Coordinates of C-alpha atoms and ligand atoms in Angstrom, one line a residue:
M107 CA 198.3 89.2 30.2
N108 CA 195.1 90.1 32.0
I109 CA 196.6 93.5 33.0
I110 CA 197.5 94.2 29.3
K111 CA 193.9 93.3 28.2
H112 CA 192.6 95.5 31.0
I113 CA 194.7 98.5 29.9
I114 CA 193.7 98.0 26.2
R115 CA 190.0 97.9 27.2
R116 CA 190.4 101.0 29.3
I117 CA 192.1 102.8 26.4
K118 CA 189.3 101.7 24.1
E119 CA 186.7 103.0 26.6
G120 CA 188.5 106.4 26.4
M121 CA 189.0 106.3 30.2
L122 CA 192.8 106.8 30.1
K123 CA 192.4 109.5 27.5
D124 CA 190.0 111.3 29.8
M125 CA 192.3 110.8 32.8
L126 CA 195.1 112.3 30.8
R127 CA 193.0 115.3 29.8
Q128 CA 192.0 115.7 33.4
T129 CA 195.6 115.4 34.6
V130 CA 196.7 118.1 32.1
W131 CA 193.9 120.3 33.4
I132 CA 195.0 119.8 37.0
Y133 CA 198.6 120.5 35.9
G134 CA 197.3 123.9 34.6
Y135 CA 196.5 124.8 38.3
A136 CA 199.4 122.9 39.9
R137 CA 202.1 124.8 38.1
H138 CA 201.0 128.1 39.8
Y139 CA 201.7 126.5 43.2
W140 CA 205.2 125.0 42.5
K141 CA 206.7 126.9 45.4
S142 CA 204.2 125.5 47.9
M143 CA 204.7 122.0 46.5
I144 CA 208.5 122.4 47.0
F145 CA 207.8 123.6 50.6
Y146 CA 205.6 120.6 51.2
T147 CA 208.1 118.2 49.8
L148 CA 211.0 119.6 51.7
S149 CA 209.1 119.7 55.0
G150 CA 208.0 116.0 54.4
L151 CA 211.5 114.9 53.6
T152 CA 212.9 116.7 56.7
G153 CA 210.4 114.9 58.9
T154 CA 211.2 111.6 57.2
A155 CA 214.9 112.0 57.6
I156 CA 214.5 113.0 61.3
G157 CA 212.4 109.9 61.8
L158 CA 214.9 107.6 60.3
L159 CA 217.8 109.2 62.2
S160 CA 215.8 108.8 65.4
S161 CA 215.5 105.0 64.7
I162 CA 219.3 104.8 64.2
I163 CA 220.0 106.7 67.4
S164 CA 217.6 104.5 69.3
K165 CA 219.4 101.5 67.9
D166 CA 222.7 103.0 69.2
L167 CA 221.1 103.6 72.6
V168 CA 219.9 100.0 73.0
D169 CA 223.4 98.7 71.9
I170 CA 225.1 101.0 74.4
I171 CA 222.8 99.8 77.2
T172 CA 223.3 96.1 76.3
G173 CA 227.0 96.7 76.1
H174 CA 227.2 95.8 72.4
Q175 CA 228.6 99.1 71.5
T176 CA 230.7 101.6 73.3
G177 CA 229.7 105.2 73.4
E178 CA 228.5 107.9 75.7
L179 CA 225.1 106.9 77.1
L180 CA 224.2 110.3 78.3
K181 CA 225.2 112.0 75.0
T182 CA 223.2 109.5 72.9
F183 CA 220.2 109.8 75.2
C184 CA 220.3 113.6 75.0
M185 CA 220.6 113.3 71.2
M186 CA 217.5 111.1 71.1
I187 CA 215.5 113.5 73.3
G188 CA 216.8 116.4 71.3
F189 CA 215.7 114.8 68.0
T190 CA 212.3 113.9 69.4
I191 CA 211.7 117.5 70.6
G192 CA 213.1 118.9 67.4
S193 CA 211.0 116.6 65.2
Q194 CA 207.9 117.6 67.3
A195 CA 208.6 121.3 66.8
I196 CA 209.3 121.0 63.1
S197 CA 206.1 118.9 62.6
Q198 CA 203.9 121.5 64.5
F199 CA 205.5 124.4 62.6
T200 CA 205.1 122.7 59.2
S201 CA 201.5 121.7 60.0
Y202 CA 200.7 125.3 60.8
L203 CA 202.4 126.5 57.6
S204 CA 200.7 123.7 55.6
S205 CA 197.2 124.6 56.7
K206 CA 197.9 128.3 56.0
I207 CA 199.1 127.4 52.4
S208 CA 196.3 124.9 52.0
I209 CA 193.5 127.3 52.9
R210 CA 195.1 130.0 50.7
V211 CA 195.3 127.7 47.7
D212 CA 191.8 126.3 48.3
N213 CA 190.4 129.9 48.4
E214 CA 192.3 130.9 45.2
I215 CA 191.1 127.8 43.3
K216 CA 187.5 128.2 44.6
A217 CA 187.4 131.9 43.7
D218 CA 188.7 131.1 40.2
I219 CA 186.2 128.3 39.7
Y220 CA 183.4 130.5 41.1
E221 CA 184.2 133.3 38.6
K222 CA 184.4 130.8 35.8
M223 CA 181.0 129.3 36.7
L224 CA 179.4 132.7 36.8
S225 CA 180.8 133.6 33.4
T226 CA 179.7 130.3 31.8
D227 CA 177.0 130.6 29.2
W228 CA 173.7 130.9 31.0
E229 CA 171.7 128.4 29.1
A230 CA 174.4 125.8 29.4
I231 CA 174.9 126.2 33.1
T232 CA 171.2 126.3 34.0
H233 CA 171.1 122.7 32.6
Y234 CA 172.6 121.7 36.0
H235 CA 170.8 121.8 39.3
T236 CA 172.2 124.4 41.7
G237 CA 172.7 121.7 44.4
D238 CA 174.9 119.8 41.9
L239 CA 176.9 123.0 41.1
L240 CA 177.3 123.7 44.8
V241 CA 178.8 120.2 45.4
R242 CA 181.1 120.6 42.4
W243 CA 182.3 124.0 43.6
S244 CA 182.8 123.0 47.2
S245 CA 183.8 119.3 47.4
D246 CA 185.4 118.8 44.0
A247 CA 187.3 122.1 44.1
S248 CA 188.6 121.2 47.6
N249 CA 189.7 117.8 46.3
I250 CA 191.6 119.5 43.6
S251 CA 193.3 122.0 45.9
N252 CA 194.2 119.3 48.5
G253 CA 195.4 117.0 45.8
I254 CA 197.5 119.6 44.1
L255 CA 199.4 120.4 47.2
S256 CA 199.8 116.9 48.6
F257 CA 199.9 114.4 45.7
I258 CA 203.4 115.0 44.1
P259 CA 205.1 115.9 47.5
N260 CA 203.6 112.7 49.1
L261 CA 204.7 110.6 46.1
I262 CA 208.3 111.9 46.5
I263 CA 208.3 111.7 50.3
Y264 CA 206.9 108.1 50.4
L265 CA 209.3 107.0 47.7
F266 CA 212.2 108.6 49.6
K267 CA 211.1 107.0 52.9
F268 CA 210.6 103.6 51.3
I269 CA 214.0 103.6 49.6
M270 CA 215.9 105.0 52.6
A271 CA 214.3 102.6 55.0
L272 CA 215.0 99.7 52.6
G273 CA 218.6 101.0 52.2
I274 CA 219.2 101.0 55.9
V275 CA 217.7 97.5 56.3
I276 CA 219.8 96.1 53.5
Y277 CA 223.0 97.9 54.8
H278 CA 222.6 96.2 58.2
D279 CA 221.3 92.8 57.1
A280 CA 219.9 92.1 53.6
T281 CA 218.0 89.0 54.8
F282 CA 215.7 91.3 56.8
A283 CA 214.6 93.0 53.6
I284 CA 213.0 89.8 52.4
F285 CA 211.0 89.5 55.7
A286 CA 210.0 93.1 55.7
L287 CA 208.7 93.0 52.1
I288 CA 207.1 89.6 52.4
G289 CA 203.6 91.1 52.7
M290 CA 204.0 93.3 49.6
P291 CA 202.2 91.1 47.0
V292 CA 199.2 90.7 49.4
S293 CA 199.1 94.5 50.0
V294 CA 199.2 95.2 46.2
L295 CA 196.5 92.6 45.5
M296 CA 194.1 93.7 48.3
S297 CA 194.5 97.4 47.4
R298 CA 193.8 96.8 43.8
K299 CA 190.5 95.3 44.7
L300 CA 189.7 98.1 47.1
M301 CA 190.7 100.7 44.6
N302 CA 188.3 99.5 41.9
R303 CA 185.5 99.7 44.5
M304 CA 186.8 103.1 45.6
V305 CA 186.6 104.6 42.1
N306 CA 183.1 103.4 41.7
N307 CA 182.1 104.5 45.1
N308 CA 183.6 108.0 44.6
K309 CA 181.4 108.6 41.5
R310 CA 178.3 107.3 43.2
S311 CA 179.0 109.3 46.3
A312 CA 179.5 112.5 44.3
A313 CA 176.2 112.0 42.5
L314 CA 174.4 111.2 45.7
N315 CA 175.9 114.2 47.5
A316 CA 174.7 116.4 44.6
E317 CA 171.2 115.0 44.9
M318 CA 171.2 115.5 48.7
S319 CA 172.5 119.0 48.4
G320 CA 169.9 119.9 45.7
F321 CA 167.1 118.4 47.8
N322 CA 168.1 120.2 51.0
Q323 CA 168.6 123.5 49.2
E324 CA 165.3 123.3 47.3
S325 CA 163.2 122.2 50.3
L326 CA 164.7 124.7 52.7
S327 CA 164.1 127.6 50.4
N328 CA 160.5 126.4 49.9
I329 CA 159.5 125.9 53.5
Q330 CA 156.4 128.0 52.9
T331 CA 155.1 125.8 50.1
I332 CA 155.9 122.6 52.1
K333 CA 154.0 123.9 55.0
A334 CA 151.1 125.3 53.0
F335 CA 150.6 121.9 51.2
D336 CA 151.2 120.0 54.4
L337 CA 154.1 118.2 52.8
I338 CA 156.3 118.0 56.0
K339 CA 155.8 114.3 56.3
L340 CA 156.5 113.7 52.6
Y341 CA 159.7 115.7 52.6
C342 CA 160.9 114.0 55.8
E343 CA 160.3 110.7 54.1
R344 CA 162.1 111.8 51.0
L345 CA 165.1 112.8 53.1
K346 CA 165.1 109.5 54.9
D347 CA 165.0 107.7 51.5
L348 CA 168.0 109.6 50.4
Q349 CA 169.8 109.0 53.6
T350 CA 169.1 105.3 53.4
K351 CA 170.5 105.2 49.9
Y352 CA 173.6 107.0 51.1
L353 CA 174.0 104.7 54.2
K354 CA 173.6 101.6 52.0
M355 CA 176.3 102.8 49.6
R356 CA 178.7 103.8 52.4
L357 CA 178.1 100.6 54.4
E358 CA 178.7 98.5 51.2
F359 CA 182.0 100.2 50.7
N360 CA 182.9 100.2 54.4
R361 CA 182.3 96.4 54.7
M362 CA 184.6 95.8 51.8
S363 CA 187.2 98.2 53.3
A364 CA 186.9 96.6 56.7
V365 CA 187.6 93.1 55.3
T366 CA 190.5 94.4 53.3
S367 CA 191.9 96.3 56.3
F368 CA 191.5 93.2 58.5
I369 CA 193.4 91.0 56.0
M370 CA 196.1 93.7 55.6
A371 CA 196.4 94.0 59.4
I372 CA 196.8 90.2 59.7
V373 CA 199.5 90.3 56.9
G374 CA 201.1 93.2 58.8
M375 CA 201.2 91.2 62.0
A376 CA 202.6 88.1 60.2
V377 CA 205.3 90.4 58.7
S378 CA 206.1 91.8 62.2
Y379 CA 206.2 88.4 63.9
S380 CA 208.3 87.0 61.1
C381 CA 210.8 89.9 61.5
Y382 CA 210.6 89.4 65.2
G383 CA 211.3 85.7 65.0
W384 CA 214.1 86.2 62.4
G385 CA 215.5 89.0 64.6
I386 CA 215.7 86.8 67.7
Y387 CA 217.3 84.1 65.6
R388 CA 219.9 86.5 64.3
V389 CA 220.6 87.9 67.7
W390 CA 220.8 84.4 69.2
S391 CA 223.3 83.4 66.4
G392 CA 225.3 86.5 67.2
A393 CA 224.9 88.0 63.6
I394 CA 223.2 91.2 64.9
S395 CA 222.9 93.2 68.0
Y396 CA 219.8 93.9 70.1
G397 CA 219.9 97.5 68.8
T398 CA 219.9 96.3 65.2
M399 CA 217.0 94.1 66.0
T400 CA 214.9 97.0 67.4
L401 CA 216.0 99.1 64.4
F402 CA 214.7 96.4 62.0
L403 CA 211.4 96.0 63.9
S404 CA 210.7 99.7 63.6
L405 CA 211.8 99.9 60.0
S406 CA 209.8 96.8 58.9
G407 CA 206.6 98.6 60.2
Q408 CA 207.7 101.7 58.4
L409 CA 208.3 99.8 55.2
T410 CA 204.8 98.2 55.2
G411 CA 203.2 101.5 56.2
T412 CA 204.9 103.5 53.5
L413 CA 204.1 100.9 50.9
N414 CA 200.4 101.1 51.8
S415 CA 200.6 104.9 51.6
L416 CA 202.2 104.6 48.2
I417 CA 199.5 102.3 47.0
S418 CA 196.8 104.6 48.4
L419 CA 198.1 107.4 46.1
V420 CA 196.5 105.6 43.2
P421 CA 192.9 106.0 44.4
T422 CA 193.9 109.6 45.4
A423 CA 194.9 110.2 41.8
I424 CA 191.7 108.6 40.6
N425 CA 189.7 110.7 43.0
L426 CA 191.5 113.8 41.9
T427 CA 190.8 113.2 38.2
T428 CA 187.2 112.3 38.9
S429 CA 186.8 115.7 40.6
A430 CA 188.7 117.4 37.8
G431 CA 186.3 115.7 35.3
R432 CA 183.3 117.0 37.1
L433 CA 184.6 120.6 37.2
M434 CA 185.7 120.4 33.6
D435 CA 182.1 119.5 32.6
I436 CA 181.2 122.9 33.8
L437 CA 184.3 124.9 33.0
N438 CA 184.6 123.6 29.5
M439 CA 181.2 124.9 28.5
P440 CA 181.1 128.0 26.4
R441 CA 182.0 131.2 28.2
D442 CA 180.4 134.6 27.9
D443 CA 182.2 136.7 25.3
Y444 CA 183.3 140.0 26.7
S445 CA 185.6 140.9 23.8
Q446 CA 183.5 144.0 22.8
T447 CA 183.9 145.8 26.1
E448 CA 185.7 148.8 24.5
E449 CA 183.1 149.2 21.8
V450 CA 180.3 149.0 24.4
T451 CA 182.0 151.8 26.4
Q452 CA 182.1 154.0 23.3
L453 CA 178.4 153.3 22.6
S454 CA 177.5 153.9 26.2
D455 CA 179.2 157.3 26.1
M456 CA 177.1 158.2 23.0
G457 CA 174.1 156.7 24.7
K458 CA 174.2 159.2 27.5
K459 CA 173.4 161.9 24.9
Y460 CA 171.4 160.2 22.2
G461 CA 170.1 157.1 23.9
I462 CA 170.3 153.6 22.4
R463 CA 168.0 152.1 19.8
L464 CA 167.4 148.4 19.6
E465 CA 166.8 146.8 16.2
I466 CA 166.1 143.1 15.8
S467 CA 165.6 141.7 12.3
N468 CA 164.7 138.3 11.1
M469 CA 165.7 136.7 14.3
S470 CA 165.1 133.0 15.1
Y471 CA 165.7 131.3 18.4
K472 CA 165.4 127.8 19.8
Y473 CA 166.3 126.5 23.3
N474 CA 168.8 123.7 23.5
S475 CA 165.9 121.5 24.7
G476 CA 164.5 121.9 21.1
T477 CA 161.6 124.4 22.0
E478 CA 161.4 126.8 19.1
V479 CA 160.3 130.2 20.4
F480 CA 160.9 132.7 17.6
K481 CA 160.9 132.3 13.9
N482 CA 162.1 135.2 11.7
V483 CA 160.9 138.0 14.0
S484 CA 161.7 141.7 13.9
F485 CA 161.3 144.2 16.6
E486 CA 162.5 147.7 17.6
A487 CA 162.6 150.1 20.5
A488 CA 163.9 153.7 20.6
P489 CA 165.0 156.1 23.3
H490 CA 162.3 157.9 25.3
E491 CA 159.9 155.1 24.3
I492 CA 158.1 152.5 26.4
V493 CA 157.6 149.4 24.3
A494 CA 155.4 146.7 25.5
L495 CA 155.6 143.0 24.8
V496 CA 152.2 141.2 25.4
G497 CA 150.9 137.8 24.7
P498 CA 149.7 134.6 26.3
S499 CA 151.8 132.8 28.9
G500 CA 154.7 130.7 27.6
E501 CA 154.9 132.4 24.2
G502 CA 158.3 134.0 24.6
K503 CA 158.2 137.4 26.3
T504 CA 160.8 136.5 28.9
T505 CA 162.8 134.7 26.2
M506 CA 162.9 137.9 24.2
L507 CA 164.4 139.8 27.2
R508 CA 167.0 137.1 27.7
I509 CA 168.0 137.4 24.1
L510 CA 168.4 141.2 24.5
L511 CA 170.6 140.5 27.5
S512 CA 172.6 137.9 25.5
L513 CA 171.8 135.3 28.0
L514 CA 170.5 133.4 25.0
H515 CA 171.9 133.5 21.5
P516 CA 169.7 133.4 18.3
Y517 CA 170.7 131.1 15.6
E518 CA 169.8 133.5 12.9
G519 CA 169.1 137.2 12.3
T520 CA 170.7 140.4 13.4
C521 CA 170.3 142.1 16.8
L522 CA 171.8 145.6 16.9
L523 CA 172.2 148.4 19.4
K524 CA 172.5 151.8 17.7
S525 CA 173.5 155.2 18.9
G526 CA 174.9 158.5 17.7
E527 CA 173.3 161.5 16.0
N528 CA 171.6 159.5 13.3
Y529 CA 172.0 156.2 15.0
N530 CA 174.8 155.4 12.6
N531 CA 177.0 153.7 15.2
S532 CA 175.9 150.2 15.7
L533 CA 177.0 147.1 17.7
T534 CA 175.8 143.6 17.7
L535 CA 174.3 142.3 21.0
S536 CA 176.8 140.4 23.1
P537 CA 177.4 139.7 26.8
A538 CA 179.6 142.8 27.1
A539 CA 176.6 144.9 26.1
R540 CA 174.8 144.0 29.4
A541 CA 176.5 147.0 30.7
L542 CA 174.0 149.1 28.8
F543 CA 171.0 147.4 30.4
S544 CA 169.1 147.5 33.7
Y545 CA 166.9 144.5 34.2
V546 CA 164.0 143.8 36.6
P547 CA 163.3 140.1 36.3
Q548 CA 160.1 138.3 37.3
G549 CA 160.0 137.2 41.0
N550 CA 161.7 138.5 44.0
T551 CA 165.4 139.1 43.2
M552 CA 166.6 141.1 46.2
F553 CA 169.6 139.8 48.2
S554 CA 169.9 139.6 51.9
G555 CA 171.4 142.7 53.5
T556 CA 170.1 146.2 53.9
I557 CA 168.1 148.1 51.3
A558 CA 171.1 150.4 50.8
D559 CA 173.4 147.3 50.3
N560 CA 171.1 146.1 47.5
M561 CA 171.0 149.5 45.9
R562 CA 174.8 149.9 46.0
S563 CA 175.4 146.5 44.5
V564 CA 174.7 148.2 41.1
K565 CA 176.2 151.6 42.0
P566 CA 178.8 151.3 44.8
D567 CA 179.4 155.0 45.1
A568 CA 175.7 156.0 45.3
A569 CA 175.0 158.6 47.9
D570 CA 172.0 158.2 50.3
A571 CA 170.2 161.0 48.5
E572 CA 170.6 159.2 45.1
I573 CA 169.2 156.0 46.6
I574 CA 166.3 157.9 48.1
E575 CA 165.6 159.6 44.8
A576 CA 165.5 156.2 43.0
L577 CA 163.2 154.8 45.7
K578 CA 160.9 157.8 45.2
L579 CA 160.7 157.2 41.4
S580 CA 159.8 153.6 41.9
C581 CA 157.2 154.6 44.5
A582 CA 159.1 152.6 47.2
W583 CA 160.0 155.6 49.3
E584 CA 156.4 155.7 50.6
F585 CA 157.0 152.5 52.7
V586 CA 160.8 152.7 53.1
S587 CA 160.5 156.1 54.7
E588 CA 158.3 154.7 57.4
L589 CA 160.7 151.9 58.4
P590 CA 162.7 152.7 61.6
D591 CA 166.0 152.4 59.8
T592 CA 164.7 153.6 56.4
I593 CA 167.3 152.6 53.7
N594 CA 169.4 150.8 56.3
S595 CA 166.6 148.3 57.0
E596 CA 167.4 144.7 56.6
I597 CA 166.0 142.6 53.8
K598 CA 165.9 138.9 54.5
E599 CA 166.8 136.1 52.0
R600 CA 165.0 136.5 48.6
G601 CA 163.3 139.8 49.7
G602 CA 161.8 138.3 52.9
G603 CA 160.1 140.8 55.2
F604 CA 158.6 142.7 52.3
S605 CA 155.4 142.1 50.3
E606 CA 155.7 141.1 46.6
G607 CA 154.7 144.6 45.5
Q608 CA 157.2 146.2 47.8
A609 CA 160.0 143.9 46.7
Q610 CA 159.1 144.7 43.1
R611 CA 159.3 148.4 43.7
L612 CA 162.7 147.9 45.5
S613 CA 163.9 145.9 42.4
I614 CA 162.8 148.7 40.1
A615 CA 164.5 151.3 42.3
R616 CA 167.7 149.3 42.0
A617 CA 167.4 149.3 38.2
I618 CA 166.7 153.0 38.1
L619 CA 169.7 153.7 40.2
R620 CA 171.9 151.9 37.7
K621 CA 170.8 154.5 35.2
S622 CA 171.4 152.4 32.0
P623 CA 170.2 153.5 28.6
I624 CA 168.0 150.5 28.3
L625 CA 165.6 149.3 31.0
L626 CA 163.9 145.9 30.8
L627 CA 160.9 145.3 33.1
D628 CA 159.7 141.7 33.0
E629 CA 156.3 141.6 34.7
A630 CA 158.0 143.9 37.1
T631 CA 154.8 145.8 38.1
S632 CA 152.5 142.8 38.2
A633 CA 152.0 142.9 42.0
L634 CA 151.3 146.7 42.1
D635 CA 147.9 148.3 42.0
V636 CA 147.0 150.0 38.8
T637 CA 147.6 153.5 40.0
T638 CA 151.0 152.7 41.5
E639 CA 151.9 150.8 38.3
R640 CA 151.1 153.8 36.1
N641 CA 152.9 156.2 38.5
V642 CA 156.1 154.1 38.5
L643 CA 156.2 154.0 34.7
K644 CA 155.5 157.7 34.5
N645 CA 158.2 158.5 37.0
I646 CA 160.7 156.3 35.1
M647 CA 160.2 158.2 31.9
K648 CA 159.7 161.7 33.2
D649 CA 163.4 162.7 33.4
D650 CA 165.4 163.9 30.4
Y651 CA 167.5 160.8 30.3
P652 CA 167.2 159.2 26.9
R653 CA 166.0 155.8 28.3
T654 CA 164.6 153.0 26.2
C655 CA 162.1 151.0 28.3
I656 CA 160.8 147.6 27.3
V657 CA 158.1 146.0 29.5
T658 CA 156.5 142.6 29.3
T659 CA 153.0 142.6 30.8
H660 CA 149.8 140.6 31.0
R661 CA 147.8 143.6 32.1
P662 CA 146.5 146.0 29.5
T663 CA 146.2 148.9 32.0
V664 CA 149.6 150.3 31.0
L665 CA 149.3 149.8 27.3
T666 CA 147.9 153.3 26.7
M667 CA 151.1 154.7 28.1
C668 CA 153.3 152.7 25.7
D669 CA 154.6 154.1 22.4
R670 CA 154.5 150.7 20.8
V671 CA 153.0 147.3 21.6
Y672 CA 154.2 144.0 20.2
S673 CA 152.2 140.8 20.5
I674 CA 154.3 137.7 21.0
H675 CA 152.4 134.7 19.8
D676 CA 153.0 131.7 17.7
M677 CA 156.7 132.3 17.3
Q678 CA 156.0 135.7 15.9
C679 CA 156.4 139.3 17.2
T680 CA 153.8 141.5 15.7
L681 CA 153.4 145.3 16.0
L682 CA 149.8 146.0 17.1
N683 CA 147.7 149.0 15.9
D684 CA 145.5 151.1 18.1
D685 CA 142.4 149.0 17.4
E686 CA 144.2 145.8 18.3
I687 CA 145.4 147.4 21.5
E688 CA 142.0 148.6 22.4
E689 CA 140.6 145.1 21.7
I690 CA 143.1 143.6 24.2
T691 CA 142.0 146.2 26.8
R692 CA 138.4 145.5 26.1
N693 CA 138.8 141.7 26.4
F694 CA 140.8 141.8 29.6
Ligands
ATP820 N1 165.3 127.5 30.2 C1 164.5 127.0 29.3 N2 164.8 125.9 28.6 C2 163.9 125.4 27.7 N3 162.7 126.0 27.4 C3 162.4 127.1 28.0 C4 163.2 127.7 29.0 N4 162.6 128.8 29.5 C5 161.4 128.9 28.8 N5 161.3 127.9 27.9 C6 160.2 127.7 27.0 O1 160.1 128.7 26.1 C7 158.8 129.1 25.9 C8 158.7 130.6 26.2 O2 158.9 130.9 27.6 P1 158.9 132.3 28.2 O3 159.3 132.2 29.6 O4 159.7 133.2 27.3 O5 157.4 132.7 28.1 P2 156.6 134.0 28.6 O6 155.9 134.5 27.4 O7 157.5 134.9 29.2 O8 155.6 133.4 29.7 P3 155.0 134.0 30.9 O9 154.0 135.1 30.5 O10 154.2 132.9 31.5 O11 156.1 134.6 31.8 C9 157.9 128.3 26.7 O12 157.4 127.3 25.9 C10 158.9 127.7 27.7 O13 158.5 126.4 28.1

């Protein structure tokens, strides 16, 4: 009755529905690996069959030695040795193949999840801490890949082993089956208790792992700030707090698991001794041979062990669905829409000749957090123009660039890209249109590797001469040419080894090399001196390429070079006239 109530309550809580959804999701992956699953099942079944046969042969051996059975001692002995060696060889071979398949499947699933994470809607995914994403991608994805390969095969193997062992016992002496299974109710009861704790513990452990990973990642990438503010002690204390929390949770679970294991071991011993006692009695009464008794003793242990393994599949399934749920949280978020790739390619071809014009009309945007940034704004930028977005901090300049890149999606208005002779070919902004943009974001965005590696990440076939040309246009060649390995010099993580201004010029060179019709520079020249800043902008626009350049800036020094200046303020985007631009310059 209690079980029925429990199930009804779980259905009401939607937990079973969730588990079903998660199982269907796992099945979506599992069906790709049916061949591997068959291999796992067959290898497990072979191992089990060999194990059971060995037990029977060892029974025959004992019976021959004790004179209970006639047979060739040497032949039976050789068979036993042969089986033992054969089973060892098969087990090593299958374990090698298993790890090969496991690693391959794990890699495939992780690569797929990685790709899906990267193509998830930007605003949705940035809601999660990268530490949390990392744990989901590594631990949860591994849980799924291991579970997919082992769960169903193990279920079949354990069931087969249990039924066969029970069958052999019943065949020889049915009374033994009662003794062998005497501990079953206790095992089920204890495991149920342990399982409940396990589910709870899994969730807490995943959350704490995510917190730890986030903490480690953030503190290690901010060592400079930690040192500068003398926060070493504080951060070490924070780590210790997290570790104490983790230790407490693990110990709590381990205590429970130790008590359960102890009780189960006692039950196991009681079962063994009962079988032993019963076996001696049956041998004494002449009902069975010594060989049959050794067979029973070995099978009773196998029956208890297999039953425990079968029971342990339930928490494995729960663990698997918990991980699936955590991955589904991410993978079920909206994905970037690349359906317009073909139209973008056509516009890009036209863009090479005519350039691309950007037209935003009556656009409104609000972050998911509720912060309204734009209300009914219009804005345009044309080829061969530098258009500046200015305004106080936090008013929406970067947000505008993110909208242009379709990282964010306005809830109203039209955002068009136009090309062709009279700009009569148009396309609405979408993630596929990112192919038309080069973007230099705020901050240091170089990756570790050589300068050339970073440059070729946007244009893999770029010749050294092209890279050098881009570096010259961004005024980066003046310091790169003096490095011993020039473009093959190493950049450390997040542009380490270079000054802010140098890293900015390298980022600009990378954007120039990509040679896209639209170039977005977000405070990209803020760390440069005024002369270099002006030179960079002049160089970018001096070629014949019909580039549309949009810059956000706090510095008025470049405004005189811009064809148009928009002020972003108070949810509006207003075109400034010459007097207003001059006033900004004066007041700077
Ligand atoms: N990911 C985000 N989620 C929610 N709100 C955000 C997010 N990013 C920015 N905002 C908010 O949107 C507003 C505009 O921010 P934005 O970064 O576009 O300003 P900005 O003009 O570029 O500022 P700055 O000149 O300091 O770079 C701010 O109020 C900011 O708090």
